[in-house]
Amino acid sequence: MRKLLIILLITIPAAISCEKMLIGDDGENTPVNNFELMWEVIDRNYSFFEYRNINWDSLYNEYRPKINNGMSDQELFDVMAATLFELRDGHVNLYSGFDRSRNVEWYSLHPANFNQELIDQHYLADNRETIGPFVTTIIGSTGYVYSGSFSERIKESDIDAVIDKFSGLKGVVFDVRNNSGGYGSSGEIISGRFADTRRLVSYTLYKSGPRHNDFTSPQPNYVVPLGNRQFTGKVVVLTNRRVYSATNDFVLFMSAFPHVTIMGDYTGGGGGTPYDYELYNGWRIRIPRTMTLAPNGFNVENGIPPDINVRLSGTDERNGIDTILEAALIYIDDASKQP
Amino acid sequence: MRKTVKIIVVLLKLIILPYSAGANTGEPATKYIGIGAGWTYGGLRDYGISPLYYSGHHASGEAGYLIYSDSLMVQIEAGYSHGTISPSIYPGPDGSKMKSIKASADLHYLRYAGSIAGDRIRIYAGGMLTSRFGYYEHNNLMNSARKNYIFSALNLGGGLAREINAGSGRSMIIFTVEVPVVSLIMRPSYSYIRPEGFLNHNTGNLESFFSSIEISSVNRFTGAGTSLAIERKLNSGNKLSLGYRWEYFDHKNPNRLKSALHGLSIKTLFSL
């Protein structure tokens, strides 16, 4: 009995104390360790090193010497944010309790191609009807809907009401310019109302290992007709460089339908779904860890090209005319005249 | 593959051998249905979801069918636990917590193999089939990242049992240990992010989960488990069991997972 008790008394504490040794301790919460952890997490998980031709090792060599354990939180944040900025990715952020780093070059380096005031005053004016997040009107016999954000979850009843309103019209202009994304479900919920049949709309590749080119095989995504009715007449989706992330997905899905035309400028991209990782100090970094491909294999990370490239003319803008919207209305008008 | 099959065959023989070698004294076996509840404290580091060590408490429940005789110890048990885990290094806000669900199904088959200490301590040897399911979800961050795994391990196992007279009744202390030798594992190396949407039309995550299936030996999957139970016979013929269990496993795929847990449980074994 004594021997048995001795065995047990040795085994149980040994099991408990072995756990930390077996799994390993976290590093200490120091600026150096937090930088090292950030670098390692990104090295193992970030999707676009090869796509963007980024040498992550050389960035380590550039920024690591700027880190020391005596620096303040603000100084640490600034160096880490500068390191992340080099990725030039709108889905890469550093969150501390006091700030969030970001890179907005995906739209700030490009023409706006959108003037909200112009749309409000000259096209929506007093004829607008707001249905949930959608602002709608009818211009001639074409439906116009503006969707400026997907930051709220789209209610199916709202988009169904929009489709009902436009039923029987010769076409619809769906304007998502300056919509920088939000809920990933938005793309499927809305595009399902324009789906003529089940269609392959994209592929997702997940980062599956620590090497920069470790990805899963492409996983197909489909959109099927949703809602009580679908609008399968002529549809033009208006885009600019501020179309990003979930809205970029929406444009990609819509582009799979033969009755849909993408018009305007390139979208901003952001095809990698971002995911958050914590650091030892509780700060979080957000990085994309997937890639999205169009059905033809095109990587949409840097944006989707429009079917018809139209720029907002400065002269038109001054005269209260949205060049891109006008081109879409003419396009639908012309298409409706064709047999 | 042929090597793995050989290992499985040898292991099965090791399980069966004690059955034929162990002295069957012909005593009737006692069968029990066991139902219990408890608490586990588990920790893990899964590079597929976070580089940090996460740990937390879980409430647990278990049920099983047990057969005891002098020559045989069989336990078929299933367990479930539910809790939240959070990073150990800093007092995380709610956003850093992960929901954690675990389930287990075990078959312990141990035969009498000898005794020590003047027959007071009986030694059992045999095999154990242990299956574990784990699911954890970072549902408070920007996107819901989920990770799950299933493994079934064929273990070499052993046990010690000692009857003691304490107080007014008979009690038994049972100690077991197992080491997985061959394991069937389904665990994609990456956590899948489920942005809202594609819920009905995308089976990619499911396919990738099943396509990750592998049969691994100790070079890729190592672990160990121990348990200690004190069972006290009640006047009704039923038993009350107080148990402690420790488990550890390490799956070496590109995003390595190490996990350990401690569990306490109290069970009633209803005699059949």
Coordinates of C-alpha atoms in Angstrom, one line a residue:
Chain A
M1 CA 0.0 0.0 0.0
R2 CA 2.8 2.4 0.9
K3 CA 4.5 1.7 -2.4
L4 CA 1.3 2.4 -4.3
L5 CA 0.8 5.6 -2.5
I6 CA 4.4 6.6 -3.2
I7 CA 3.8 5.9 -6.9
L8 CA 0.7 8.0 -6.9
L9 CA 2.2 10.8 -5.0
I10 CA 5.0 11.0 -7.5
T11 CA 2.9 10.5 -10.6
I12 CA 0.2 13.2 -10.0
P13 CA 2.4 16.1 -9.2
A14 CA 4.8 15.0 -12.0
A15 CA 2.0 15.1 -14.5
I16 CA 0.9 18.5 -13.3
S17 CA 4.4 20.0 -13.4
C18 CA 5.2 18.3 -16.7
E19 CA 2.5 20.1 -18.5
K20 CA 4.2 23.5 -18.8
M21 CA 7.4 21.8 -19.7
L22 CA 5.7 19.7 -22.4
I23 CA 3.6 22.5 -23.9
G24 CA 6.1 25.3 -23.3
D25 CA 5.8 28.6 -21.7
D26 CA 4.8 31.8 -23.5
G27 CA 7.6 34.3 -23.9
E28 CA 7.9 37.1 -21.5
N29 CA 5.9 40.2 -22.3
T30 CA 8.7 42.5 -23.5
P31 CA 9.0 44.7 -26.5
V32 CA 11.5 42.4 -28.1
N33 CA 9.4 39.3 -27.6
N34 CA 6.3 41.0 -28.9
F35 CA 8.1 42.1 -32.0
E36 CA 9.5 38.7 -32.5
L37 CA 6.1 37.1 -32.0
M38 CA 4.5 39.5 -34.5
W39 CA 7.2 38.8 -37.0
E40 CA 6.8 35.0 -36.6
V41 CA 3.0 35.0 -36.7
I42 CA 3.0 37.0 -39.9
D43 CA 5.8 34.9 -41.4
R44 CA 3.8 31.7 -40.8
N45 CA 0.3 33.0 -41.6
Y46 CA 0.3 35.9 -44.0
S47 CA -1.1 35.0 -47.4
F48 CA 0.6 37.4 -49.8
F49 CA 4.3 37.4 -49.5
E50 CA 4.8 35.8 -52.9
Y51 CA 2.0 37.6 -54.5
R52 CA 3.3 41.0 -53.4
N53 CA 7.0 40.0 -53.7
I54 CA 7.8 40.9 -50.1
N55 CA 11.1 39.9 -48.5
W56 CA 10.0 39.5 -44.9
D57 CA 13.4 38.5 -43.7
S58 CA 14.9 41.8 -45.0
L59 CA 12.2 43.8 -43.2
Y60 CA 13.1 41.9 -40.0
N61 CA 16.7 43.0 -40.5
E62 CA 15.6 46.6 -41.0
Y63 CA 13.1 47.0 -38.1
R64 CA 14.3 44.5 -35.5
P65 CA 17.3 46.7 -34.5
K66 CA 14.9 49.5 -33.7
I67 CA 13.3 47.5 -30.9
N68 CA 14.7 47.4 -27.4
N69 CA 13.2 46.4 -24.1
G70 CA 13.5 49.9 -22.7
M71 CA 11.2 51.5 -25.2
S72 CA 7.7 52.8 -24.4
D73 CA 4.5 51.3 -25.6
Q74 CA 4.0 54.2 -28.1
E75 CA 7.5 53.7 -29.5
L76 CA 7.0 50.0 -29.8
F77 CA 3.6 50.6 -31.5
D78 CA 5.2 53.0 -34.0
V79 CA 8.0 50.6 -35.0
M80 CA 5.6 47.6 -35.3
A81 CA 3.1 49.7 -37.3
A82 CA 5.9 50.8 -39.6
T83 CA 6.9 47.2 -40.2
L84 CA 3.3 46.2 -41.0
F85 CA 2.9 49.2 -43.3
E86 CA 5.5 47.7 -45.6
L87 CA 3.0 44.9 -46.4
R88 CA 0.9 47.6 -48.1
D89 CA -2.3 45.7 -47.3
G90 CA -5.6 47.2 -46.2
H91 CA -6.4 44.1 -44.2
V92 CA -3.3 44.4 -42.0
N93 CA -3.7 46.2 -38.7
L94 CA -2.1 46.4 -35.3
Y95 CA -4.6 47.1 -32.5
S96 CA -3.4 48.3 -29.1
G97 CA -5.5 49.8 -26.4
F98 CA -4.7 53.3 -27.7
D99 CA -4.3 53.1 -31.5
R100 CA -4.9 51.1 -34.7
S101 CA -2.4 51.0 -37.5
R102 CA -3.6 50.9 -41.1
N103 CA -2.6 51.3 -44.7
V104 CA -5.1 53.0 -47.0
E105 CA -3.0 53.2 -50.1
W106 CA -5.4 50.8 -51.8
Y107 CA -7.6 53.8 -52.4
S108 CA -5.7 56.9 -51.4
L109 CA -3.3 56.7 -54.3
H110 CA -6.2 56.6 -56.9
P111 CA -8.9 58.9 -58.2
A112 CA -12.1 58.8 -56.1
N113 CA -14.5 58.3 -59.0
F114 CA -17.4 59.0 -56.7
N115 CA -19.1 62.0 -55.2
Q116 CA -21.7 61.2 -52.6
E117 CA -23.1 64.7 -52.6
L118 CA -23.6 64.7 -56.3
I119 CA -25.6 61.4 -56.1
D120 CA -27.6 62.7 -53.1
Q121 CA -28.5 66.0 -54.7
H122 CA -28.9 65.2 -58.4
Y123 CA -30.1 61.6 -58.5
L124 CA -31.7 60.6 -55.2
A125 CA -33.0 64.1 -54.3
D126 CA -36.6 63.8 -53.0
N127 CA -37.3 60.5 -54.8
R128 CA -35.3 58.3 -52.5
E129 CA -36.6 55.4 -50.6
T130 CA -34.4 54.0 -47.9
I131 CA -34.8 50.2 -47.4
G132 CA -32.5 49.2 -44.5
P133 CA -29.0 50.0 -45.6
F134 CA -30.1 50.5 -49.3
V135 CA -31.0 53.9 -50.7
T136 CA -33.1 53.4 -53.8
T137 CA -34.8 55.4 -56.5
I138 CA -36.0 54.8 -60.0
I139 CA -34.4 56.8 -62.8
G140 CA -36.5 56.6 -65.9
S141 CA -37.3 52.9 -66.0
T142 CA -34.1 51.8 -64.4
G143 CA -33.8 51.0 -60.7
Y144 CA -30.9 52.6 -58.8
V145 CA -29.7 51.3 -55.5
Y146 CA -26.8 52.7 -53.5
S147 CA -25.1 50.5 -50.9
G148 CA -22.4 52.4 -49.0
S149 CA -21.5 49.9 -46.3
F150 CA -21.8 46.2 -45.3
S151 CA -20.8 47.0 -41.7
E152 CA -24.3 46.0 -40.6
R153 CA -25.6 42.5 -41.3
I154 CA -27.9 42.6 -44.4
K155 CA -31.4 41.6 -43.6
E156 CA -32.9 39.3 -46.3
S157 CA -36.2 41.1 -46.0
D158 CA -34.5 44.4 -47.0
I159 CA -32.9 43.1 -50.2
D160 CA -36.0 41.3 -51.1
A161 CA -37.9 44.6 -50.8
V162 CA -35.4 46.2 -53.1
I163 CA -35.9 43.4 -55.7
D164 CA -39.7 43.6 -55.4
K165 CA -39.5 47.4 -56.0
F166 CA -37.4 46.9 -59.2
S167 CA -39.5 44.0 -60.5
G168 CA -40.5 44.7 -64.1
L169 CA -38.0 47.5 -64.7
K170 CA -35.6 47.2 -67.7
G171 CA -32.5 47.2 -65.6
V172 CA -30.9 47.9 -62.3
V173 CA -27.8 49.9 -61.4
F174 CA -26.2 48.6 -58.2
D175 CA -23.8 51.3 -56.9
V176 CA -21.3 50.1 -54.3
R177 CA -18.7 52.8 -54.8
N178 CA -17.0 53.7 -51.5
N179 CA -18.3 50.6 -49.9
S180 CA -15.3 49.3 -48.1
G181 CA -16.9 46.0 -46.8
G182 CA -18.0 44.5 -43.6
Y183 CA -20.0 41.3 -43.2
G184 CA -18.8 38.6 -45.5
S185 CA -22.4 37.3 -45.8
S186 CA -23.4 40.4 -47.7
G187 CA -22.0 39.3 -51.0
E188 CA -23.9 36.0 -51.0
I189 CA -27.2 37.4 -49.6
I190 CA -27.3 40.2 -52.2
S191 CA -25.9 38.4 -55.2
G192 CA -28.3 35.5 -54.6
R193 CA -31.1 37.9 -55.5
F194 CA -29.5 38.4 -58.9
A195 CA -28.6 34.8 -59.5
D196 CA -30.1 33.1 -62.5
T197 CA -28.9 29.7 -61.5
R198 CA -26.3 28.2 -59.1
R199 CA -22.9 29.4 -60.2
L200 CA -19.3 29.0 -59.2
V201 CA -18.3 32.5 -58.1
S202 CA -14.9 32.1 -56.5
Y203 CA -12.3 29.9 -54.9
T204 CA -10.8 30.2 -51.4
L205 CA -7.3 29.1 -50.6
Y206 CA -6.4 28.8 -46.9
K207 CA -2.9 29.2 -45.6
S208 CA -2.1 25.7 -44.4
G209 CA 1.5 25.7 -43.2
P210 CA 4.4 27.9 -42.2
R211 CA 6.0 28.3 -45.6
H212 CA 5.0 31.3 -47.6
N213 CA 3.5 29.1 -50.4
D214 CA 1.7 26.6 -48.1
F215 CA -1.9 26.8 -49.2
T216 CA -4.8 24.4 -49.4
S217 CA -6.2 23.4 -52.8
P218 CA -8.7 26.0 -54.1
Q219 CA -12.1 25.4 -52.4
P220 CA -15.0 26.4 -54.6
N221 CA -17.7 28.8 -53.5
Y222 CA -21.1 28.9 -55.1
V223 CA -24.0 31.4 -55.1
V224 CA -27.5 30.1 -55.6
P225 CA -30.7 32.0 -56.3
L226 CA -32.0 33.3 -53.0
G227 CA -35.2 35.0 -52.0
N228 CA -38.8 34.8 -53.3
R229 CA -37.7 36.3 -56.6
Q230 CA -34.5 37.2 -58.4
F231 CA -33.8 40.1 -60.8
T232 CA -32.2 38.6 -63.9
G233 CA -32.6 41.6 -66.2
K234 CA -29.7 43.8 -67.1
V235 CA -27.7 44.8 -64.1
V236 CA -24.7 47.2 -63.9
V237 CA -22.6 47.3 -60.8
L238 CA -20.7 50.5 -60.2
T239 CA -17.2 50.3 -58.7
N240 CA -14.3 52.4 -57.6
R241 CA -11.1 51.9 -55.7
R242 CA -12.7 52.1 -52.3
V243 CA -14.6 48.9 -53.0
Y244 CA -12.8 46.5 -50.7
S245 CA -13.0 43.3 -48.8
A246 CA -16.6 41.9 -48.5
T247 CA -17.7 44.3 -51.1
N248 CA -14.9 43.2 -53.4
D249 CA -16.3 39.7 -52.9
F250 CA -19.8 41.0 -53.8
V251 CA -18.5 42.4 -57.1
L252 CA -16.7 39.2 -57.8
F253 CA -19.8 37.1 -57.3
M254 CA -21.9 39.4 -59.4
S255 CA -19.4 39.3 -62.2
A256 CA -20.1 35.6 -62.5
F257 CA -23.6 36.3 -63.9
P258 CA -23.9 36.8 -67.6
H259 CA -26.5 39.6 -67.2
V260 CA -24.3 41.6 -64.9
T261 CA -21.7 44.2 -66.1
I262 CA -19.1 45.8 -63.8
M263 CA -18.6 49.5 -64.7
G264 CA -16.3 52.2 -63.3
D265 CA -12.8 51.8 -61.9
Y266 CA -10.9 48.8 -60.5
T267 CA -12.1 47.7 -57.1
G268 CA -9.6 48.1 -54.2
G269 CA -9.2 44.4 -53.6
G270 CA -8.8 42.8 -50.2
G271 CA -9.5 39.3 -51.2
G272 CA -7.8 37.7 -48.2
T273 CA -10.0 37.1 -45.2
P274 CA -8.3 38.7 -42.2
Y275 CA -7.8 36.9 -38.9
D276 CA -6.7 38.3 -35.5
Y277 CA -3.7 37.0 -33.5
E278 CA -2.8 38.1 -30.0
L279 CA 0.6 39.2 -28.8
Y280 CA 2.0 38.7 -25.4
N281 CA 1.0 42.2 -24.3
G282 CA -2.6 41.7 -25.4
W283 CA -2.3 43.8 -28.6
R284 CA -3.7 42.1 -31.7
I285 CA -2.5 41.9 -35.2
R286 CA -4.9 41.3 -38.1
I287 CA -3.7 39.7 -41.2
P288 CA -5.3 38.0 -44.2
R289 CA -4.7 34.3 -44.1
T290 CA -6.7 33.2 -47.2
M291 CA -6.6 34.1 -50.9
T292 CA -9.6 34.5 -53.1
L293 CA -9.5 33.6 -56.8
A294 CA -12.0 34.3 -59.5
P295 CA -13.4 31.2 -61.3
N296 CA -10.8 31.8 -64.0
G297 CA -8.0 31.7 -61.4
F298 CA -7.4 35.5 -61.3
N299 CA -6.3 36.6 -57.9
V300 CA -8.5 39.5 -56.8
E301 CA -6.3 40.7 -53.9
N302 CA -5.3 43.9 -55.8
G303 CA -8.8 44.5 -57.2
I304 CA -11.2 43.4 -59.9
P305 CA -11.0 45.1 -63.3
P306 CA -14.3 46.5 -64.5
D307 CA -15.9 45.2 -67.7
I308 CA -16.2 48.8 -68.8
N309 CA -13.8 51.3 -67.5
V310 CA -15.4 54.7 -67.0
R311 CA -13.9 57.6 -65.0
L312 CA -15.8 60.4 -63.3
S313 CA -15.1 63.5 -65.4
G314 CA -14.3 66.7 -63.4
T315 CA -16.4 68.7 -65.8
D316 CA -19.4 66.4 -65.4
E317 CA -18.9 66.5 -61.7
R318 CA -19.0 70.3 -61.6
N319 CA -22.2 70.2 -63.8
G320 CA -24.0 67.7 -61.4
I321 CA -23.5 64.7 -63.7
D322 CA -22.1 61.4 -62.5
T323 CA -20.3 60.2 -65.6
I324 CA -20.2 56.6 -64.4
L325 CA -23.9 56.4 -63.4
E326 CA -24.9 58.1 -66.7
A327 CA -22.9 55.6 -68.7
A328 CA -24.6 52.8 -66.8
L329 CA -28.1 54.2 -67.5
I330 CA -27.2 54.5 -71.2
Y331 CA -25.8 51.0 -71.3
I332 CA -29.0 49.6 -69.8
D333 CA -31.1 51.7 -72.2
D334 CA -29.2 50.4 -75.2
A335 CA -29.3 46.8 -74.0
S336 CA -33.0 47.0 -73.6
K337 CA -33.5 48.1 -77.2
Q338 CA -31.6 45.1 -78.5
P339 CA -33.8 42.2 -79.5
Chain B
M1 CA 1.7 1.8 -44.4
R2 CA 2.8 -1.9 -44.1
K3 CA 4.8 -0.9 -41.1
T4 CA 1.8 0.7 -39.5
V5 CA -0.3 -2.4 -40.1
K6 CA 2.4 -4.5 -38.5
I7 CA 2.4 -2.2 -35.5
I8 CA -1.4 -2.5 -35.2
V9 CA -1.3 -6.3 -35.4
V10 CA 1.4 -6.5 -32.8
L11 CA -0.5 -4.1 -30.6
L12 CA -3.7 -6.1 -30.9
K13 CA -1.8 -9.3 -30.0
L14 CA -0.5 -7.6 -26.9
I15 CA -4.1 -6.8 -26.0
I16 CA -5.2 -10.3 -26.6
L17 CA -2.2 -12.1 -25.0
P18 CA -3.0 -11.1 -21.5
Y19 CA -6.5 -12.4 -22.0
S20 CA -5.2 -15.9 -22.7
A21 CA -2.3 -15.7 -20.3
G22 CA -4.1 -14.1 -17.4
A23 CA -5.5 -16.5 -14.8
N24 CA -9.2 -16.7 -15.1
T25 CA -10.3 -17.7 -11.7
G26 CA -13.9 -18.1 -12.9
E27 CA -15.3 -15.6 -10.5
P28 CA -18.4 -13.8 -11.7
A29 CA -17.7 -10.4 -13.2
T30 CA -19.5 -7.4 -11.8
K31 CA -21.0 -5.0 -14.3
Y32 CA -21.8 -1.4 -13.7
I33 CA -23.4 1.5 -15.4
G34 CA -21.5 4.7 -14.4
I35 CA -22.8 8.2 -14.6
G36 CA -20.9 11.2 -13.3
A37 CA -19.9 14.8 -13.6
G38 CA -16.8 16.8 -13.0
W39 CA -14.5 19.6 -13.9
T40 CA -11.5 19.7 -16.1
Y41 CA -8.8 22.3 -16.5
G42 CA -7.2 22.2 -19.9
G43 CA -4.5 24.0 -21.8
L44 CA -3.3 24.0 -25.4
R45 CA -1.1 25.7 -27.9
D46 CA -2.3 25.3 -31.4
Y47 CA -0.2 27.2 -33.9
G48 CA -3.1 26.9 -36.4
I49 CA -5.1 29.3 -34.3
S50 CA -2.8 31.2 -32.0
P51 CA 0.8 31.1 -30.9
L52 CA -0.3 31.7 -27.3
Y53 CA -0.9 29.1 -24.6
Y54 CA -4.6 29.0 -23.9
S55 CA -6.1 27.4 -20.8
G56 CA -9.4 27.3 -19.0
H57 CA -12.0 25.5 -17.0
H58 CA -14.6 23.1 -18.4
A59 CA -17.6 21.5 -16.9
S60 CA -17.8 17.8 -17.8
G61 CA -20.1 14.9 -17.7
E62 CA -19.5 11.2 -18.4
A63 CA -21.2 7.9 -18.7
G64 CA -20.0 4.4 -19.1
Y65 CA -20.3 0.7 -18.9
L66 CA -17.8 -1.1 -16.7
I67 CA -17.0 -4.8 -16.1
Y68 CA -14.8 -5.7 -13.2
S69 CA -13.6 -9.1 -12.1
D70 CA -10.3 -10.4 -10.7
S71 CA -9.1 -11.1 -14.1
L72 CA -10.6 -8.4 -16.2
M73 CA -11.1 -4.7 -16.2
V74 CA -13.2 -3.3 -19.1
Q75 CA -14.4 0.3 -19.3
I76 CA -16.4 1.8 -22.1
E77 CA -16.9 5.4 -21.4
A78 CA -17.9 8.6 -23.1
G79 CA -17.4 12.1 -21.9
Y80 CA -18.2 15.7 -22.8
S81 CA -16.9 19.0 -21.5
H82 CA -17.7 22.6 -22.3
G83 CA -15.9 25.7 -21.3
T84 CA -13.9 28.7 -22.3
I85 CA -10.2 29.1 -22.7
S86 CA -8.1 32.3 -22.7
P87 CA -4.5 33.3 -23.1
S88 CA -2.5 32.6 -20.0
I89 CA 0.0 35.3 -20.4
Y90 CA -2.3 38.3 -20.0
P91 CA -5.6 38.9 -18.4
G92 CA -7.5 38.9 -21.7
P93 CA -10.5 40.9 -22.4
D94 CA -13.6 39.0 -23.4
G95 CA -12.6 39.2 -27.1
S96 CA -9.6 36.9 -26.6
K97 CA -11.6 34.0 -25.1
M98 CA -12.3 30.9 -27.1
K99 CA -15.2 28.6 -26.7
S100 CA -13.9 25.1 -26.2
I101 CA -15.8 21.8 -26.5
K102 CA -14.3 18.4 -26.0
A103 CA -15.7 14.9 -26.2
S104 CA -14.2 11.6 -25.6
A105 CA -14.9 7.9 -26.1
D106 CA -12.7 5.3 -24.5
L107 CA -12.5 1.5 -24.5
H108 CA -10.1 0.2 -21.8
Y109 CA -9.5 -3.5 -22.0
L110 CA -7.1 -4.7 -19.3
R111 CA -6.4 -8.3 -18.2
Y112 CA -4.9 -9.6 -15.1
A113 CA -1.2 -10.0 -15.6
G114 CA 0.1 -10.7 -12.1
S115 CA 0.4 -9.3 -8.7
I116 CA 2.9 -7.7 -6.4
A117 CA 3.2 -6.9 -2.7
G118 CA 2.0 -10.3 -1.7
D119 CA -1.0 -10.3 -4.0
R120 CA -2.3 -7.1 -2.5
I121 CA -1.6 -5.1 -5.7
R122 CA -3.0 -6.6 -8.9
I123 CA -1.4 -5.7 -12.1
Y124 CA -3.3 -5.4 -15.3
A125 CA -2.1 -5.0 -18.9
G126 CA -3.7 -4.6 -22.2
G127 CA -4.9 -2.1 -24.7
M128 CA -7.0 1.0 -24.8
L129 CA -8.8 2.7 -27.6
T130 CA -9.1 6.4 -26.8
S131 CA -10.9 8.8 -29.1
R132 CA -11.0 12.5 -28.6
F133 CA -12.9 15.3 -30.3
G134 CA -11.9 18.9 -29.7
Y135 CA -13.4 22.1 -31.1
Y136 CA -12.5 25.7 -30.2
E137 CA -13.7 28.9 -31.7
H138 CA -12.4 32.4 -31.5
N139 CA -15.9 33.8 -32.0
N140 CA -15.3 37.2 -30.5
L141 CA -12.7 38.5 -32.9
M142 CA -13.3 40.0 -36.3
N143 CA -13.9 36.7 -38.0
S144 CA -14.9 33.5 -36.4
A145 CA -11.9 31.2 -36.6
R146 CA -12.6 27.6 -35.8
K147 CA -10.5 24.6 -35.3
N148 CA -11.4 21.0 -34.6
Y149 CA -9.7 17.7 -34.4
I150 CA -10.6 14.1 -34.0
F151 CA -8.2 11.3 -33.2
S152 CA -8.6 7.7 -32.2
A153 CA -5.5 6.2 -30.7
L154 CA -4.7 2.6 -30.0
N155 CA -2.8 2.6 -26.8
L156 CA -0.7 0.2 -24.8
G157 CA -2.0 0.3 -21.3
G158 CA -1.5 -0.9 -17.8
G159 CA -3.2 -0.7 -14.5
L160 CA -2.7 -1.3 -10.8
A161 CA -5.6 -2.1 -8.4
R162 CA -5.5 -2.4 -4.7
E163 CA -8.4 -3.1 -2.3
I164 CA -8.3 -1.3 0.9
N165 CA -10.5 -1.4 4.0
A166 CA -11.3 2.1 5.0
G167 CA -13.9 3.0 7.5
S168 CA -16.9 0.7 7.4
G169 CA -16.6 -0.5 3.8
R170 CA -14.4 -1.8 1.1
S171 CA -12.7 0.5 -1.3
M172 CA -10.5 0.0 -4.3
I173 CA -7.8 2.3 -5.7
I174 CA -7.3 1.9 -9.4
F175 CA -4.4 3.5 -11.3
T176 CA -4.1 3.3 -15.1
V177 CA -1.6 4.6 -17.6
E178 CA -1.7 4.5 -21.4
V179 CA 0.5 5.5 -24.2
P180 CA -0.8 5.9 -27.8
V181 CA 1.1 3.8 -30.3
V182 CA -0.9 4.2 -33.5
S183 CA -3.4 6.9 -34.1
L184 CA -6.0 7.9 -36.7
I185 CA -6.1 11.7 -36.8
M186 CA -8.3 14.2 -38.6
R187 CA -7.0 17.7 -38.1
P188 CA -6.3 20.2 -40.8
S189 CA -3.2 22.2 -39.9
Y190 CA -5.0 25.5 -40.3
S191 CA -8.0 26.9 -38.6
Y192 CA -10.8 27.8 -41.0
I193 CA -12.2 31.2 -40.9
R194 CA -15.9 31.2 -41.3
P195 CA -16.9 34.6 -42.6
E196 CA -20.7 34.8 -42.5
G197 CA -22.1 33.3 -45.7
F198 CA -21.5 30.2 -47.8
L199 CA -23.1 28.3 -45.0
N200 CA -25.3 26.2 -47.2
H201 CA -23.3 25.9 -50.3
N202 CA -19.6 25.5 -49.4
T203 CA -18.6 22.1 -48.2
G204 CA -14.9 22.9 -48.6
N205 CA -14.1 23.1 -44.9
L206 CA -15.8 19.7 -44.3
E207 CA -14.0 18.1 -47.2
S208 CA -10.6 19.5 -46.1
F209 CA -11.3 18.2 -42.6
F210 CA -11.8 14.7 -43.8
S211 CA -9.0 14.9 -46.4
S212 CA -6.6 15.6 -43.5
I213 CA -7.0 12.1 -42.3
E214 CA -3.7 10.4 -41.4
I215 CA -2.5 7.3 -39.6
S216 CA 0.4 8.2 -37.4
S217 CA 2.7 6.5 -35.1
V218 CA 4.7 8.1 -32.2
N219 CA 6.9 10.1 -34.6
R220 CA 4.0 12.4 -35.4
F221 CA 1.6 11.8 -32.6
T222 CA 2.8 11.4 -29.0
G223 CA 0.9 11.4 -25.8
A224 CA 0.2 9.8 -22.5
G225 CA -2.7 9.5 -20.1
T226 CA -3.0 8.5 -16.5
S227 CA -6.0 8.1 -14.2
L228 CA -6.5 7.4 -10.6
A229 CA -9.8 6.4 -9.1
I230 CA -10.9 5.6 -5.7
E231 CA -14.1 3.5 -5.7
R232 CA -16.0 2.8 -2.6
K233 CA -18.6 0.1 -2.4
L234 CA -21.9 1.2 -1.0
N235 CA -24.4 -0.9 0.9
S236 CA -26.6 -1.1 -2.1
G237 CA -23.9 -2.8 -4.1
N238 CA -23.4 0.3 -6.1
K239 CA -20.1 2.2 -6.0
L240 CA -19.1 5.8 -5.6
S241 CA -16.0 6.7 -7.6
L242 CA -13.8 9.7 -7.2
G243 CA -11.4 10.1 -10.1
Y244 CA -8.5 12.2 -11.3
R245 CA -7.3 12.1 -14.9
W246 CA -4.3 13.7 -16.7
E247 CA -3.8 13.6 -20.5
Y248 CA -1.3 15.1 -22.9
F249 CA -0.9 14.8 -26.6
D250 CA 1.3 16.4 -29.3
H251 CA 0.3 16.4 -32.9
K252 CA 3.2 17.4 -35.1
N253 CA 1.8 18.7 -38.3
P254 CA 2.8 22.0 -39.9
N255 CA 0.8 23.9 -37.3
R256 CA 1.7 21.9 -34.2
L257 CA -0.8 21.3 -31.5
K258 CA 0.0 20.4 -27.9
S259 CA -2.7 19.9 -25.4
A260 CA -3.0 18.8 -21.8
L261 CA -5.8 18.5 -19.3
H262 CA -6.5 17.6 -15.7
G263 CA -9.8 16.4 -14.7
L264 CA -11.7 15.5 -11.5
S265 CA -14.9 13.6 -11.6
I266 CA -17.3 12.0 -9.3
K267 CA -19.3 9.0 -10.5
T268 CA -21.9 6.6 -9.3
L269 CA -21.5 3.1 -10.6
F270 CA -24.8 1.3 -10.6
S271 CA -24.5 -2.4 -10.2
L272 CA -26.3 -4.4 -12.9

